[in-house]
Structure formats: structure tokens, C-alpha cells
PDB file of N, CA and C in Angstrom:
ATOM      1  N   MET P  20       0.436  -1.413   0.091  1.00 86.00           N
ATOM      2  CA  MET P  20      -0.145   0.501   0.095  1.00 86.00           C
ATOM      3  C   MET P  20       1.114   1.315  -0.143  1.00 86.00           C
ATOM      4  N   LEU P  21       2.528   1.258   0.763  1.00 89.00           N
ATOM      5  CA  LEU P  21       2.998   2.311   1.202  1.00 89.00           C
ATOM      6  C   LEU P  21       4.088   3.100  -0.297  1.00 89.00           C
ATOM      7  N   THR P  22       3.664   1.323  -1.085  1.00 93.00           N
ATOM      8  CA  THR P  22       4.576   2.024  -2.333  1.00 93.00           C
ATOM      9  C   THR P  22       3.589   2.518  -3.617  1.00 93.00           C
ATOM     10  N   ASP P  23       2.137   1.470  -3.301  1.00 94.00           N
ATOM     11  CA  ASP P  23       1.636   2.226  -4.450  1.00 94.00           C
ATOM     12  C   ASP P  23       1.226   3.619  -4.079  1.00 94.00           C
ATOM     13  N   ALA P  24       1.112   4.139  -3.204  1.00 94.00           N
ATOM     14  CA  ALA P  24      -0.007   5.044  -3.008  1.00 94.00           C
ATOM     15  C   ALA P  24       2.013   6.236  -3.208  1.00 94.00           C
ATOM     16  N   LEU P  25       3.102   6.124  -2.580  1.00 95.00           N
ATOM     17  CA  LEU P  25       3.948   6.492  -2.527  1.00 95.00           C
ATOM     18  C   LEU P  25       4.668   6.842  -4.337  1.00 95.00           C
ATOM     19  N   GLU P  26       4.412   6.459  -4.628  1.00 95.00           N
ATOM     20  CA  GLU P  26       4.601   6.508  -6.416  1.00 95.00           C
ATOM     21  C   GLU P  26       3.355   6.856  -7.059  1.00 95.00           C
ATOM     22  N   HIS P  27       2.081   6.877  -7.227  1.00 95.00           N
ATOM     23  CA  HIS P  27       1.261   7.970  -7.062  1.00 95.00           C
ATOM     24  C   HIS P  27       2.046   9.044  -7.278  1.00 95.00           C
ATOM     25  N   LEU P  28       1.656   9.491  -6.152  1.00 96.00           N
ATOM     26  CA  LEU P  28       1.802  11.523  -5.592  1.00 96.00           C
ATOM     27  C   LEU P  28       3.488  11.773  -6.390  1.00 96.00           C
ATOM     28  N   VAL P  29       4.537  10.344  -6.280  1.00 96.00           N
ATOM     29  CA  VAL P  29       5.700  10.803  -7.143  1.00 96.00           C
ATOM     30  C   VAL P  29       5.241  10.944  -8.716  1.00 96.00           C
ATOM     31  N   SER P  30       4.152   9.828  -9.587  1.00 95.00           N
ATOM     32  CA  SER P  30       4.156  10.403 -10.696  1.00 95.00           C
ATOM     33  C   SER P  30       3.465  11.732 -11.303  1.00 95.00           C
ATOM     34  N   GLY P  31       2.726  11.944  -9.831  1.00 95.00           N
ATOM     35  CA  GLY P  31       2.472  13.334  -9.965  1.00 95.00           C
ATOM     36  C   GLY P  31       3.150  14.815  -9.917  1.00 95.00           C
ATOM     37  N   ILE P  32       4.216  14.196  -9.593  1.00 96.00           N
ATOM     38  CA  ILE P  32       4.711  15.454  -9.608  1.00 96.00           C
ATOM     39  C   ILE P  32       5.978  15.809 -10.717  1.00 96.00           C
ATOM     40  N   VAL P  33       6.534  14.424 -12.038  1.00 95.00           N
ATOM     41  CA  VAL P  33       7.629  14.142 -11.547  1.00 95.00           C
ATOM     42  C   VAL P  33       7.013  14.367 -13.829  1.00 95.00           C
ATOM     43  N   SER P  34       7.888  14.723 -14.589  1.00 95.00           N
ATOM     44  CA  SER P  34       7.372  15.386 -16.061  1.00 95.00           C
ATOM     45  C   SER P  34       7.600  14.208 -16.721  1.00 95.00           C
ATOM     46  N   HIS P  35       8.187  12.503 -15.802  1.00 93.00           N
ATOM     47  CA  HIS P  35       8.356  11.824 -16.498  1.00 93.00           C
ATOM     48  C   HIS P  35       7.480  10.248 -15.665  1.00 93.00           C
ATOM     49  N   PRO P  36       7.298  10.194 -15.095  1.00 94.00           N
ATOM     50  CA  PRO P  36       6.096   9.620 -14.356  1.00 94.00           C
ATOM     51  C   PRO P  36       6.444   7.925 -14.537  1.00 94.00           C
ATOM     52  N   ASP P  37       6.274   7.149 -15.684  1.00 93.00           N
ATOM     53  CA  ASP P  37       6.785   6.057 -16.578  1.00 93.00           C
ATOM     54  C   ASP P  37       7.940   5.302 -16.205  1.00 93.00           C
ATOM     55  N   ASP P  38       8.785   6.485 -16.038  1.00 91.00           N
ATOM     56  CA  ASP P  38      10.167   6.031 -15.213  1.00 91.00           C
ATOM     57  C   ASP P  38      10.224   5.571 -13.749  1.00 91.00           C
ATOM     58  N   VAL P  39       8.617   6.000 -13.205  1.00 93.00           N
ATOM     59  CA  VAL P  39       9.028   6.668 -11.497  1.00 93.00           C
ATOM     60  C   VAL P  39       8.695   4.746 -10.617  1.00 93.00           C
ATOM     61  N   ARG P  40      10.083   4.826 -10.077  1.00 92.00           N
ATOM     62  CA  ARG P  40      10.407   2.945  -9.945  1.00 92.00           C
ATOM     63  C   ARG P  40       9.510   2.762  -7.945  1.00 92.00           C
ATOM     64  N   VAL P  41       9.346   2.291  -7.110  1.00 95.00           N
ATOM     65  CA  VAL P  41       9.259   2.614  -5.471  1.00 95.00           C
ATOM     66  C   VAL P  41       9.231   1.193  -5.770  1.00 95.00           C
ATOM     67  N   ARG P  42      10.381   0.637  -4.788  1.00 94.00           N
ATOM     68  CA  ARG P  42      10.175  -0.386  -4.711  1.00 94.00           C
ATOM     69  C   ARG P  42      10.659  -0.735  -2.751  1.00 94.00           C
ATOM     70  N   GLU P  43      10.341  -1.310  -2.209  1.00 93.00           N
ATOM     71  CA  GLU P  43      10.209  -2.257  -1.395  1.00 93.00           C
ATOM     72  C   GLU P  43      11.405  -2.744  -0.572  1.00 93.00           C
ATOM     73  N   LYS P  44      11.845  -2.348   0.705  1.00 92.00           N
ATOM     74  CA  LYS P  44      13.618  -3.275   1.064  1.00 92.00           C
ATOM     75  C   LYS P  44      13.816  -2.650   2.238  1.00 92.00           C
ATOM     76  N   GLN P  45      13.737  -4.312   3.250  1.00 91.00           N
ATOM     77  CA  GLN P  45      13.395  -4.635   4.250  1.00 91.00           C
ATOM     78  C   GLN P  45      15.143  -4.283   5.409  1.00 91.00           C
ATOM     79  N   LEU P  46      15.010  -3.561   5.392  1.00 89.00           N
ATOM     80  CA  LEU P  46      16.471  -3.491   6.067  1.00 89.00           C
ATOM     81  C   LEU P  46      16.527  -3.596   7.706  1.00 89.00           C
ATOM     82  N   ARG P  47      17.076  -4.023   8.597  1.00 89.00           N
ATOM     83  CA  ARG P  47      17.777  -4.297   9.493  1.00 89.00           C
ATOM     84  C   ARG P  47      17.030  -3.025  11.078  1.00 89.00           C
ATOM     85  N   ARG P  48      17.300  -2.590  10.513  1.00 87.00           N
ATOM     86  CA  ARG P  48      16.761  -0.783  10.795  1.00 87.00           C
ATOM     87  C   ARG P  48      15.321  -0.860  10.946  1.00 87.00           C
ATOM     88  N   GLY P  49      14.522  -1.492   9.728  1.00 85.00           N
ATOM     89  CA  GLY P  49      13.274  -1.694   9.535  1.00 85.00           C
ATOM     90  C   GLY P  49      12.763  -1.065   7.333  1.00 85.00           C
ATOM     91  N   PRO P  50      12.193  -1.455   7.076  1.00 89.00           N
ATOM     92  CA  PRO P  50      11.821  -1.256   5.926  1.00 89.00           C
ATOM     93  C   PRO P  50      12.262  -0.081   5.409  1.00 89.00           C
ATOM     94  N   MET P  51      12.272   0.210   4.267  1.00 93.00           N
ATOM     95  CA  MET P  51      13.074   1.399   3.214  1.00 93.00           C
ATOM     96  C   MET P  51      12.274   1.277   2.139  1.00 93.00           C
ATOM     97  N   LEU P  52      11.900   3.041   2.084  1.00 94.00           N
ATOM     98  CA  LEU P  52      10.952   2.821   0.429  1.00 94.00           C
ATOM     99  C   LEU P  52      11.911   3.332  -0.347  1.00 94.00           C
ATOM    100  N   GLU P  53      12.086   2.854  -1.969  1.00 94.00           N
ATOM    101  CA  GLU P  53      13.442   3.004  -1.998  1.00 94.00           C
ATOM    102  C   GLU P  53      12.438   4.153  -4.136  1.00 94.00           C
ATOM    103  N   VAL P  54      12.656   5.600  -4.079  1.00 94.00           N
ATOM    104  CA  VAL P  54      12.127   5.628  -5.144  1.00 94.00           C
ATOM    105  C   VAL P  54      12.966   6.846  -6.364  1.00 94.00           C
ATOM    106  N   ARG P  55      12.746   5.329  -7.424  1.00 93.00           N
ATOM    107  CA  ARG P  55      14.498   5.813  -8.512  1.00 93.00           C
ATOM    108  C   ARG P  55      13.404   7.167  -9.466  1.00 93.00           C
ATOM    109  N   VAL P  56      13.769   7.583  -9.904  1.00 93.00           N
ATOM    110  CA  VAL P  56      13.449   7.996 -10.869  1.00 93.00           C
ATOM    111  C   VAL P  56      14.287   8.791 -11.566  1.00 93.00           C
ATOM    112  N   ASN P  57      13.594   9.870 -12.617  1.00 91.00           N
ATOM    113  CA  ASN P  57      15.204   9.439 -14.388  1.00 91.00           C
ATOM    114  C   ASN P  57      15.812  10.882 -13.457  1.00 91.00           C
ATOM    115  N   PRO P  58      16.303  11.322 -14.210  1.00 91.00           N
ATOM    116  CA  PRO P  58      17.619  11.570 -13.664  1.00 91.00           C
ATOM    117  C   PRO P  58      16.873  13.378 -13.834  1.00 91.00           C
ATOM    118  N   SER P  59      16.627  14.390 -15.254  1.00 92.00           N
ATOM    119  CA  SER P  59      15.703  14.815 -15.460  1.00 92.00           C
ATOM    120  C   SER P  59      14.477  15.711 -13.858  1.00 92.00           C
ATOM    121  N   ASP P  60      13.892  14.579 -13.812  1.00 93.00           N
ATOM    122  CA  ASP P  60      13.163  14.492 -12.641  1.00 93.00           C
ATOM    123  C   ASP P  60      14.160  15.088 -10.886  1.00 93.00           C
ATOM    124  N   ILE P  61      14.835  14.607 -10.559  1.00 92.00           N
ATOM    125  CA  ILE P  61      15.161  15.020  -9.367  1.00 92.00           C
ATOM    126  C   ILE P  61      15.094  15.277  -8.259  1.00 92.00           C
ATOM    127  N   GLY P  62      15.109  17.320  -9.190  1.00 93.00           N
ATOM    128  CA  GLY P  62      15.562  18.799  -8.375  1.00 93.00           C
ATOM    129  C   GLY P  62      13.658  18.566  -8.316  1.00 93.00           C
ATOM    130  N   LYS P  63      12.667  17.749  -8.981  1.00 94.00           N
ATOM    131  CA  LYS P  63      11.796  17.895  -9.195  1.00 94.00           C
ATOM    132  C   LYS P  63      10.739  17.216  -7.573  1.00 94.00           C
ATOM    133  N   VAL P  64      11.477  16.215  -7.005  1.00 94.00           N
ATOM    134  CA  VAL P  64      11.155  15.561  -6.693  1.00 94.00           C
ATOM    135  C   VAL P  64      11.575  15.727  -5.231  1.00 94.00           C
ATOM    136  N   ILE P  65      12.586  16.461  -4.988  1.00 93.00           N
ATOM    137  CA  ILE P  65      13.680  16.869  -3.457  1.00 93.00           C
ATOM    138  C   ILE P  65      12.535  18.052  -3.100  1.00 93.00           C
ATOM    139  N   GLY P  66      13.019  18.788  -4.138  1.00 93.00           N
ATOM    140  CA  GLY P  66      11.951  20.440  -4.486  1.00 93.00           C
ATOM    141  C   GLY P  66      13.245  20.845  -4.156  1.00 93.00           C
ATOM    142  N   ARG P  67      12.301  22.277  -3.713  1.00 94.00           N
ATOM    143  CA  ARG P  67      13.855  23.379  -3.109  1.00 94.00           C
ATOM    144  C   ARG P  67      14.274  23.228  -1.694  1.00 94.00           C
ATOM    145  N   GLN P  68      15.286  23.557  -0.926  1.00 94.00           N
ATOM    146  CA  GLN P  68      16.383  23.069   0.275  1.00 94.00           C
ATOM    147  C   GLN P  68      14.828  21.525   0.883  1.00 94.00           C
ATOM    148  N   GLY P  69      14.386  20.626  -0.435  1.00 93.00           N
ATOM    149  CA  GLY P  69      14.328  19.788   0.068  1.00 93.00           C
ATOM    150  C   GLY P  69      13.108  19.146   0.362  1.00 93.00           C
ATOM    151  N   ARG P  70      11.558  20.516   0.152  1.00 95.00           N
ATOM    152  CA  ARG P  70      11.021  20.784   1.262  1.00 95.00           C
ATOM    153  C   ARG P  70      10.035  19.370   0.342  1.00 95.00           C
ATOM    154  N   THR P  71       9.730  19.203  -1.095  1.00 95.00           N
ATOM    155  CA  THR P  71       8.953  18.601  -1.548  1.00 95.00           C
ATOM    156  C   THR P  71       9.485  16.480  -1.045  1.00 95.00           C
ATOM    157  N   ALA P  72      10.917  16.628  -0.646  1.00 94.00           N
ATOM    158  CA  ALA P  72      10.851  14.962  -0.048  1.00 94.00           C
ATOM    159  C   ALA P  72      10.329  15.264   0.807  1.00 94.00           C
ATOM    160  N   SER P  73      10.691  16.500   2.043  1.00 94.00           N
ATOM    161  CA  SER P  73      10.674  16.518   3.513  1.00 94.00           C
ATOM    162  C   SER P  73       8.640  16.131   3.132  1.00 94.00           C
ATOM    163  N   ALA P  74       7.710  16.837   2.594  1.00 95.00           N
ATOM    164  CA  ALA P  74       6.099  16.338   2.929  1.00 95.00           C
ATOM    165  C   ALA P  74       5.796  15.180   2.533  1.00 95.00           C
ATOM    166  N   LEU P  75       6.575  14.350   0.329  1.00 94.00           N
ATOM    167  CA  LEU P  75       6.110  12.620   0.399  1.00 94.00           C
ATOM    168  C   LEU P  75       6.600  12.118   2.040  1.00 94.00           C
ATOM    169  N   ARG P  76       7.943  12.631   3.120  1.00 93.00           N
ATOM    170  CA  ARG P  76       8.091  11.982   3.891  1.00 93.00           C
ATOM    171  C   ARG P  76       7.129  12.140   5.319  1.00 93.00           C
ATOM    172  N   THR P  77       7.006  12.489   4.880  1.00 93.00           N
ATOM    173  CA  THR P  77       5.688  12.714   5.981  1.00 93.00           C
ATOM    174  C   THR P  77       4.081  12.528   5.521  1.00 93.00           C
ATOM    175  N   VAL P  78       3.958  12.310   4.394  1.00 93.00           N
ATOM    176  CA  VAL P  78       2.498  11.606   3.546  1.00 93.00           C
ATOM    177  C   VAL P  78       2.930  10.472   3.903  1.00 93.00           C
ATOM    178  N   VAL P  79       4.058   9.137   4.168  1.00 93.00           N
ATOM    179  CA  VAL P  79       5.370   8.803   4.435  1.00 93.00           C
ATOM    180  C   VAL P  79       4.816   7.496   5.697  1.00 93.00           C
ATOM    181  N   ASP P  80       5.091   8.499   6.342  1.00 92.00           N
ATOM    182  CA  ASP P  80       4.776   8.449   7.995  1.00 92.00           C
ATOM    183  C   ASP P  80       3.315   7.982   8.549  1.00 92.00           C
ATOM    184  N   ALA P  81       2.817   9.562   8.216  1.00 92.00           N
ATOM    185  CA  ALA P  81       1.265   9.358   8.316  1.00 92.00           C
ATOM    186  C   ALA P  81       0.545   7.778   8.427  1.00 92.00           C
ATOM    187  N   LEU P  82       0.365   7.017   6.413  1.00 92.00           N
ATOM    188  CA  LEU P  82       0.534   6.756   5.288  1.00 92.00           C
ATOM    189  C   LEU P  82       0.851   5.035   6.662  1.00 92.00           C
ATOM    190  N   ALA P  83       2.356   5.899   7.796  1.00 90.00           N
ATOM    191  CA  ALA P  83       2.257   3.894   8.066  1.00 90.00           C
ATOM    192  C   ALA P  83       2.013   3.680   9.391  1.00 90.00           C
ATOM    193  N   GLY P  84       1.767   4.534   9.443  1.00 87.00           N
ATOM    194  CA  GLY P  84       0.993   4.886  11.305  1.00 87.00           C
ATOM    195  C   GLY P  84       1.394   4.407  11.877  1.00 87.00           C
ATOM    196  N   GLY P  85       3.028   4.769  12.369  1.00 81.00           N
ATOM    197  CA  GLY P  85       3.383   4.373  13.542  1.00 81.00           C
ATOM    198  C   GLY P  85       5.110   3.786  13.552  1.00 81.00           C
ATOM    199  N   GLU P  86       4.947   3.125  11.622  1.00 85.00           N
ATOM    200  CA  GLU P  86       5.982   2.526  11.851  1.00 85.00           C
ATOM    201  C   GLU P  86       7.027   3.385  11.738  1.00 85.00           C
ATOM    202  N   GLN P  87       8.092   3.220  11.680  1.00 87.00           N
ATOM    203  CA  GLN P  87       9.189   3.622  10.983  1.00 87.00           C
ATOM    204  C   GLN P  87       9.573   3.608   8.844  1.00 87.00           C
ATOM    205  N   VAL P  88       9.642   4.442   8.233  1.00 90.00           N
ATOM    206  CA  VAL P  88       9.605   3.575   7.097  1.00 90.00           C
ATOM    207  C   VAL P  88      10.829   4.574   7.012  1.00 90.00           C
ATOM    208  N   ARG P  89      11.889   4.605   6.289  1.00 92.00           N
ATOM    209  CA  ARG P  89      13.264   5.457   5.760  1.00 92.00           C
ATOM    210  C   ARG P  89      12.263   5.868   4.376  1.00 92.00           C
ATOM    211  N   VAL P  90      12.848   6.759   3.045  1.00 93.00           N
ATOM    212  CA  VAL P  90      11.737   6.481   2.385  1.00 93.00           C
ATOM    213  C   VAL P  90      13.752   7.836   1.379  1.00 93.00           C
ATOM    214  N   TYR P  91      14.473   6.659   0.295  1.00 90.00           N
ATOM    215  CA  TYR P  91      15.718   7.266  -0.482  1.00 90.00           C
ATOM    216  C   TYR P  91      14.462   7.743  -1.616  1.00 90.00           C
ATOM    217  N   PHE P  92      15.315   9.195  -1.975  1.00 90.00           N
ATOM    218  CA  PHE P  92      15.244   9.489  -3.566  1.00 90.00           C
ATOM    219  C   PHE P  92      15.957   8.757  -4.607  1.00 90.00           C
ATOM    220  N   VAL P  93      15.922   7.987  -5.625  1.00 87.00           N
ATOM    221  CA  VAL P  93      17.342   8.653  -6.624  1.00 87.00           C
ATOM    222  C   VAL P  93      17.146   7.986  -7.760  1.00 87.00           C
ATOM    223  N   TYR P  94      17.932   8.625  -8.774  1.00 78.00           N
ATOM    224  CA  TYR P  94      17.733   8.956  -9.762  1.00 78.00           C
ATOM    225  C   TYR P  94      19.152   7.454 -10.662  1.00 78.00           C
ATOM    226  N   VAL P  95      19.173   7.465 -11.969  1.00 68.00           N
ATOM    227  CA  VAL P  95      19.565   6.813 -12.703  1.00 68.00           C
ATOM    228  C   VAL P  95      19.396   7.300 -13.533  1.00 68.00           C
ATOM    229  N   ASP P  96      21.297   7.064 -13.795  1.00 64.00           N
ATOM    230  CA  ASP P  96      22.204   7.499 -15.154  1.00 64.00           C
ATOM    231  C   ASP P  96      21.140   6.757 -16.279  1.00 64.00           C
ATOM    232  N   ARG P  97      22.061   6.830 -17.596  1.00 59.00           N
ATOM    233  CA  ARG P  97      21.896   5.810 -18.650  1.00 59.00           C
ATOM    234  C   ARG P  97      22.860   4.679 -18.514  1.00 59.00           C
ATOM    235  N   ARG P  98      24.045   4.370 -17.964  1.00 54.00           N
ATOM    236  CA  ARG P  98      24.395   3.541 -17.716  1.00 54.00           C
ATOM    237  C   ARG P  98      23.805   2.815 -17.050  1.00 54.00           C
ATOM    238  N   GLY P  99      22.469   2.881 -15.481  1.00 54.00           N
ATOM    239  CA  GLY P  99      21.913   2.502 -15.192  1.00 54.00           C
ATOM    240  C   GLY P  99      22.505   1.994 -13.601  1.00 54.00           C
ATOM    241  N   VAL P 100      23.149   3.189 -13.109  1.00 51.00           N
ATOM    242  CA  VAL P 100      23.929   2.924 -11.891  1.00 51.00           C
ATOM    243  C   VAL P 100      23.272   4.479 -11.215  1.00 51.00           C
ATOM    244  N   GLY P 101      22.836   4.001  -9.718  1.00 53.00           N
ATOM    245  CA  GLY P 101      21.671   4.756  -9.074  1.00 53.00           C
ATOM    246  C   GLY P 101      22.404   5.741  -8.148  1.00 53.00           C
ATOM    247  N   HIS P 102      21.545   6.920  -7.810  1.00 52.00           N
ATOM    248  CA  HIS P 102      22.464   7.920  -7.396  1.00 52.00           C
ATOM    249  C   HIS P 102      21.698   8.927  -6.361  1.00 52.00           C
ATOM    250  N   ARG P 103      22.151   8.553  -4.754  1.00 53.00           N
ATOM    251  CA  ARG P 103      21.973   9.139  -3.496  1.00 53.00           C
ATOM    252  C   ARG P 103      21.143  10.704  -3.750  1.00 53.00           C
TER     253      ARG P 103
END
């Protein structure tokens, strides 16, 4: 549910919504959502001074119902290498 909701939110603010991918990973410290976007969209997802990313994290926290979920935003360059 969290992955679908986050993917829907991010797809609505980027220029290349077909490139948005959200994966859930289980880490020792708890779940993590990894958001991959087109390199030209990373600025839109992060926002000025990180405000958009912070707002997206706030929505995910509210939907998680008290469970701590980490959210990382990654863009993939043409070589398939991810950057945070």
C-alpha cells in the first residue's frame, strides 16, 4: 500500500511518470522505500531545500501508522547506475 501511494504521488509531480519506480526493502533497522526517477526529475522530487521530499516523507509516515519507514530518492543515469 505504501509503495503504491508513494509511486502515485511522485508520478504526479514529475515530467516522466513512466520512469518512476518504488521498491520496498527490508533492512535491519526497518523497512525502506527506494524511489527511482528519471535524472531530469530528481530536482522536482527533492524540491527547494528538500521541501518536497520532506512533504512526501511526512505523508508516508502518516500512512505507515506509527511504523518508521525510511524513504530514499534515487535517480538512475543512462548507464543504470543509481545516485542518492
